[in-house]
Short mmCIF file of C-alpha atoms in Angstrom, two decimals:
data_model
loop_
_atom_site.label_atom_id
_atom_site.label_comp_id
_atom_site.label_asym_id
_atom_site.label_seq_id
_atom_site.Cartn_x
_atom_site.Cartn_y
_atom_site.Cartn_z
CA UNK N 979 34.38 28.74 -51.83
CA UNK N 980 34.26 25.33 -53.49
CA UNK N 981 30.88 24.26 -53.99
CA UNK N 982 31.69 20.63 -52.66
CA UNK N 983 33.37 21.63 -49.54
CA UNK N 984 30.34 24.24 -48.34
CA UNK N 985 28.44 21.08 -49.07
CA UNK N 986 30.18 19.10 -47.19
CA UNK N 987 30.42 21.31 -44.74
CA UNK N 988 26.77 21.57 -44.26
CA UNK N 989 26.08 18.03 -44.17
CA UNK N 990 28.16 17.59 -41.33
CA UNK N 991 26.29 19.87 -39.33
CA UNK N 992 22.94 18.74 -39.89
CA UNK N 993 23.69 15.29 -38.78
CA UNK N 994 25.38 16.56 -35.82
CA UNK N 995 22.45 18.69 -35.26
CA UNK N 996 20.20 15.25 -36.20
CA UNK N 997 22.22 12.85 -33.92
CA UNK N 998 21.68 15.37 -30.69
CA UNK N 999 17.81 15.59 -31.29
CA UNK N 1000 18.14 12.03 -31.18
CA UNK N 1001 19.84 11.83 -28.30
CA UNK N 1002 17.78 14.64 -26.36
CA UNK N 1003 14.92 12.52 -26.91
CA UNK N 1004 16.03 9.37 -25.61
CA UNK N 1005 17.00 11.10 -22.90
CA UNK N 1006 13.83 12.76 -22.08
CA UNK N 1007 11.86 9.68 -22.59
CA UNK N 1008 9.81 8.31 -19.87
CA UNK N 1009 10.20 4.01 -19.54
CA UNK N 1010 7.30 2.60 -20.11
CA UNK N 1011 6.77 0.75 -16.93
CA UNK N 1012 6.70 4.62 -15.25
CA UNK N 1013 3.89 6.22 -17.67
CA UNK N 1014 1.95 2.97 -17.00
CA UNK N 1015 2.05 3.41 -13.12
CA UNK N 1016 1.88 6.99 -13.12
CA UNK N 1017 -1.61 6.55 -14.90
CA UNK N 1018 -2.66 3.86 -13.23
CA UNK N 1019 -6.31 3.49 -12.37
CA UNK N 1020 -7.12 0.99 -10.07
CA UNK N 1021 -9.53 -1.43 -10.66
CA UNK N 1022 -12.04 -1.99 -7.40
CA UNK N 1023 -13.71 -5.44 -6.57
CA UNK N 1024 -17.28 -5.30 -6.85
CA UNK N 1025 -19.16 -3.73 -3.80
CA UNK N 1026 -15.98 -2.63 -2.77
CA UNK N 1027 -15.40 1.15 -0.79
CA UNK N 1028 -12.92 3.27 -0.02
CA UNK N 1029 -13.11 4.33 3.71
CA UNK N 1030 -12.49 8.31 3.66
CA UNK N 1031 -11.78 10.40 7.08
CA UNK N 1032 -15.17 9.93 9.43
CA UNK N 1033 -15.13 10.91 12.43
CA UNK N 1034 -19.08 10.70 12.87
CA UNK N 1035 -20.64 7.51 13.51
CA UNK N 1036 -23.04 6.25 10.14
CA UNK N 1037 -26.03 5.11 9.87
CA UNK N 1038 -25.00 1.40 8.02
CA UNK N 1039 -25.03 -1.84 9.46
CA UNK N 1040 -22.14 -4.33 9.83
CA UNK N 1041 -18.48 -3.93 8.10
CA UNK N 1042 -18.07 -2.72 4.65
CA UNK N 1043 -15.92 -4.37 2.28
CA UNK N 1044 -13.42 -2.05 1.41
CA UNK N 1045 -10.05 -1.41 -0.75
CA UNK N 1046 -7.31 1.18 -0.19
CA UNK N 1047 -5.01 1.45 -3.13
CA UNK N 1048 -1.81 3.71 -3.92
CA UNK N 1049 1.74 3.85 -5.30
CA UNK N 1050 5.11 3.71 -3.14
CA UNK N 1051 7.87 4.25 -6.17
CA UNK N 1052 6.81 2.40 -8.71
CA UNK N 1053 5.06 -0.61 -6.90
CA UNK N 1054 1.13 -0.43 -6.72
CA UNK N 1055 -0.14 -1.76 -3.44
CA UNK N 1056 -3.92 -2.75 -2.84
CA UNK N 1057 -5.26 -3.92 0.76
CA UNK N 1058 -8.63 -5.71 0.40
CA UNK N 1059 -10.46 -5.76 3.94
CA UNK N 1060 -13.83 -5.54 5.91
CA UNK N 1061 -14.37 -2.01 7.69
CA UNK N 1062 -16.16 -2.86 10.96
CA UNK N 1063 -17.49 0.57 12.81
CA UNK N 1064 -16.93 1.57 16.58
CA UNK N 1065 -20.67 2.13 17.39
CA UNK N 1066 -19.64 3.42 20.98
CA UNK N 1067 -17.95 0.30 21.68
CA UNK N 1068 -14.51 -0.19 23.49
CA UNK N 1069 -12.05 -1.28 21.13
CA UNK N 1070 -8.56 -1.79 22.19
CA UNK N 1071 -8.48 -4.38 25.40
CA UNK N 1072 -12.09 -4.66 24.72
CA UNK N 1073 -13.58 -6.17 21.29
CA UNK N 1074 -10.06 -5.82 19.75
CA UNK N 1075 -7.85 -8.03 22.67
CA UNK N 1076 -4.40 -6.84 23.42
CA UNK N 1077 -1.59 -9.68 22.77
CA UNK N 1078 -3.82 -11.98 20.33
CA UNK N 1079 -3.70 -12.27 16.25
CA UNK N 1080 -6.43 -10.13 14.82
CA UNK N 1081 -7.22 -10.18 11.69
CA UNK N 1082 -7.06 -6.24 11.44
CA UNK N 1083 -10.64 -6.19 9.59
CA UNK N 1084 -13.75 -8.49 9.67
CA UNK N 1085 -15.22 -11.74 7.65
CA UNK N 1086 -12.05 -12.89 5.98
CA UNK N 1087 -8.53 -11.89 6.15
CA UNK N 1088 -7.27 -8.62 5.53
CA UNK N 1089 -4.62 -9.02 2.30
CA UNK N 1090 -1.99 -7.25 0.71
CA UNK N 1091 -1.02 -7.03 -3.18
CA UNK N 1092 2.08 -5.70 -4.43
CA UNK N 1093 3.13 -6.09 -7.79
CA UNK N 1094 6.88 -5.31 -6.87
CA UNK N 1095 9.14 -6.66 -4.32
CA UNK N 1096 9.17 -4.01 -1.56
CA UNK N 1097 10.45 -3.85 1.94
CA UNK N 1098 8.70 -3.44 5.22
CA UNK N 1099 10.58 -1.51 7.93
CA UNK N 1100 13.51 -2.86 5.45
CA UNK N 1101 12.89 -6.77 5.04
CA UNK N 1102 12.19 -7.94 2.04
CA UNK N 1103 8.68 -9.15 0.83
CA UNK N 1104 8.61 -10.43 -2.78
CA UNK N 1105 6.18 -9.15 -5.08
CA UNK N 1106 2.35 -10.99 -4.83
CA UNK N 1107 -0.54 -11.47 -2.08
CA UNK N 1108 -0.20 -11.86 1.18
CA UNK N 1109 -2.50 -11.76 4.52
CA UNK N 1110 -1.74 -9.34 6.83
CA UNK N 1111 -2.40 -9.40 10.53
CA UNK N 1112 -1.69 -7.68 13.70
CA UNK N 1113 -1.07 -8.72 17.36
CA UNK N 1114 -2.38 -5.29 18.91
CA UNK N 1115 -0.16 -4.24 22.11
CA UNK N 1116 -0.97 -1.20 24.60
CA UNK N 1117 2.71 0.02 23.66
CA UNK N 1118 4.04 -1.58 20.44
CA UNK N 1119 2.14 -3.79 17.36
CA UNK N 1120 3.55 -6.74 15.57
CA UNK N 1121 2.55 -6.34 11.94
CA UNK N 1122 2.60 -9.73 10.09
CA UNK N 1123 2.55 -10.53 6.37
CA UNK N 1124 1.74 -14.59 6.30
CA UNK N 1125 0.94 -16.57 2.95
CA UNK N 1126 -2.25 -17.68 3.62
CA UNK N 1127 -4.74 -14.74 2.48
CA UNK N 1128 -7.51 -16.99 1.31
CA UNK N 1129 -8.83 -17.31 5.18
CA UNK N 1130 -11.91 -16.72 7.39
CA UNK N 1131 -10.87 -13.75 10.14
CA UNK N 1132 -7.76 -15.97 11.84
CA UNK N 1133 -9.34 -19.42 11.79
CA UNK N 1134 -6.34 -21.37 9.60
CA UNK N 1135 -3.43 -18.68 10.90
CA UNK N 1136 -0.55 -20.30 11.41
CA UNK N 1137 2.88 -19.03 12.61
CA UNK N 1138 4.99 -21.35 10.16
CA UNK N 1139 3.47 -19.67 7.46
CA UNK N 1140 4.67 -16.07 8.32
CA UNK N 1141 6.63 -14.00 5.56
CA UNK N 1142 7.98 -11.47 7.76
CA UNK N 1143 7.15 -9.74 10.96
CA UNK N 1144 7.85 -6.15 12.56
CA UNK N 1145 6.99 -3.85 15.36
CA UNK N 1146 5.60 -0.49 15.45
CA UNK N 1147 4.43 2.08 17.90
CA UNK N 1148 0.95 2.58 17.74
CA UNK N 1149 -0.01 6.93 18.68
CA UNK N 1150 -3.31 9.01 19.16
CA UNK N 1151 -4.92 9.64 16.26
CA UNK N 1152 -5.26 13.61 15.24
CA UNK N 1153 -9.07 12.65 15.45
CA UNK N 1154 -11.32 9.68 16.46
CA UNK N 1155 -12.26 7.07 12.96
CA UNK N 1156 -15.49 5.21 13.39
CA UNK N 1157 -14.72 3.12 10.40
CA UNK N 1158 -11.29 1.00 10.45
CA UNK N 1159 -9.24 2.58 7.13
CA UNK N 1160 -6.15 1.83 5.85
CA UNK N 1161 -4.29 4.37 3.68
CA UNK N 1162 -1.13 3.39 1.39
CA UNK N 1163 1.12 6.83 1.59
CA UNK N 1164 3.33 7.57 -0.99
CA UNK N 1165 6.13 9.50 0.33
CA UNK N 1166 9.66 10.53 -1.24
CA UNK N 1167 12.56 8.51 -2.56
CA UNK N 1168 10.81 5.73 -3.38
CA UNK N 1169 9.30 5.04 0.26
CA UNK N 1170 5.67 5.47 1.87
CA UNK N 1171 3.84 3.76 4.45
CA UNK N 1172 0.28 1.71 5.04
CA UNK N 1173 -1.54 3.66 7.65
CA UNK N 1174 -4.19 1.65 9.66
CA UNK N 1175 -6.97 3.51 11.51
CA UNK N 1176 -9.63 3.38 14.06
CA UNK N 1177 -11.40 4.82 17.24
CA UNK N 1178 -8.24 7.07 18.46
CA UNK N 1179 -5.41 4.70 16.84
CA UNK N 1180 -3.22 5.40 14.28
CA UNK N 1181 -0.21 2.67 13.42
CA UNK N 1182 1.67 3.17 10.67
CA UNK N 1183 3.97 1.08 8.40
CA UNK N 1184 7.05 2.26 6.82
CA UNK N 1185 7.50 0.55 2.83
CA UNK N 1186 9.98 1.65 0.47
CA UNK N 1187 11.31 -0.41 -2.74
#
């Protein structure tokens, strides 16, 4: 065979075989943006808890300021709030009242990050911080994202400011939670939910991207 052509020949296969690896690789390659959310850490405030399961009352005094962070597709959510306890007290119709704004927390109002626009039972909320409150009901909740976070409990709520508002059904929690505790869920196909906590209550939030 001529020297040339078995050359040739070869040359032809190994870039062939050269552009494939290429394109394998760029096909296997992870966007940036993912690998940074899939190993993000968040970063807590100072003092700042995270509430954990509890069905026992503690032994501390007043609410804790606590964080509850997670990941609903690629959007990281954090909810900064004050984790008042039930200490044998009546909460819903009693300290928490049915049919009024409540700050869903203690001190100041609760907020909500999210560094990607994301939808709440499917309406839009851009990405950025926001309070959120509740009107508590014995058979539905309104949730309500409003733009004024920086706030003590509901003193400077105002409707006009309101981002977006939904109902849920509130249920009977699986067991009682002396310490108020939201959880961000991360759940399939880009959705997940915030789950809010406390006594025998459980409400919870559907979010997706």
């Amino acid at each position: 065979m001529n020297p040339k052509i078995t050359n040739s020949f070869f040359a032809l296969i190994f870039c062939a075989s050269l552009s494939y690896c290429n394109q394998t690789a760029k096909e296997l390659e992870v966007p940036a943006e993912e690998t940074q959310h899939a190993n993000h850490t968040p970063k807590m405030s100072e003092g700042a808890v995270i509430i954990q399961d509890q069905p026992e009352p503690d032994t501390l005094r007043g609410s804790l300021k606590a964080e509850a962070h997670g990941m609903v597709g690629n959007a990281h959510l954090t909810i900064n709030y004050h984790s008042p306890a039930v200490r044998g007290r009546n909460i819903w119709g009693g300290l928490v009242a049915y049919d009024q704004v409540w700050v869903t927390g203690a001190h100041s109002a609760t907020s909500l990050t999210t560094d990607k626009d994301i939808t709440i039972e499917e309406k839009l909320l851009p990405a950025g911080k926001y309070a959120l409150f509740t009107i508590p009901g014995k058979e539905e909740w309104t949730i309500i994202i409003n733009k004024n976070w920086e706030q003590h409990l509901t003193d400077d709520y105002t409707e006009k400011e309101d981002v977006l508002r939904v109902t849920v059904k509130p249920e009977a929690a699986a067991q009682p939670q002396e310490r108020l505790r939201y959880q961000i869920v991360s759940e399939a196909d880009s959705k997940g939910a915030i789950n809010i906590s406390w006594d025998k209550l459980k409400v919870t939030v559907p979010v997706a991207i």
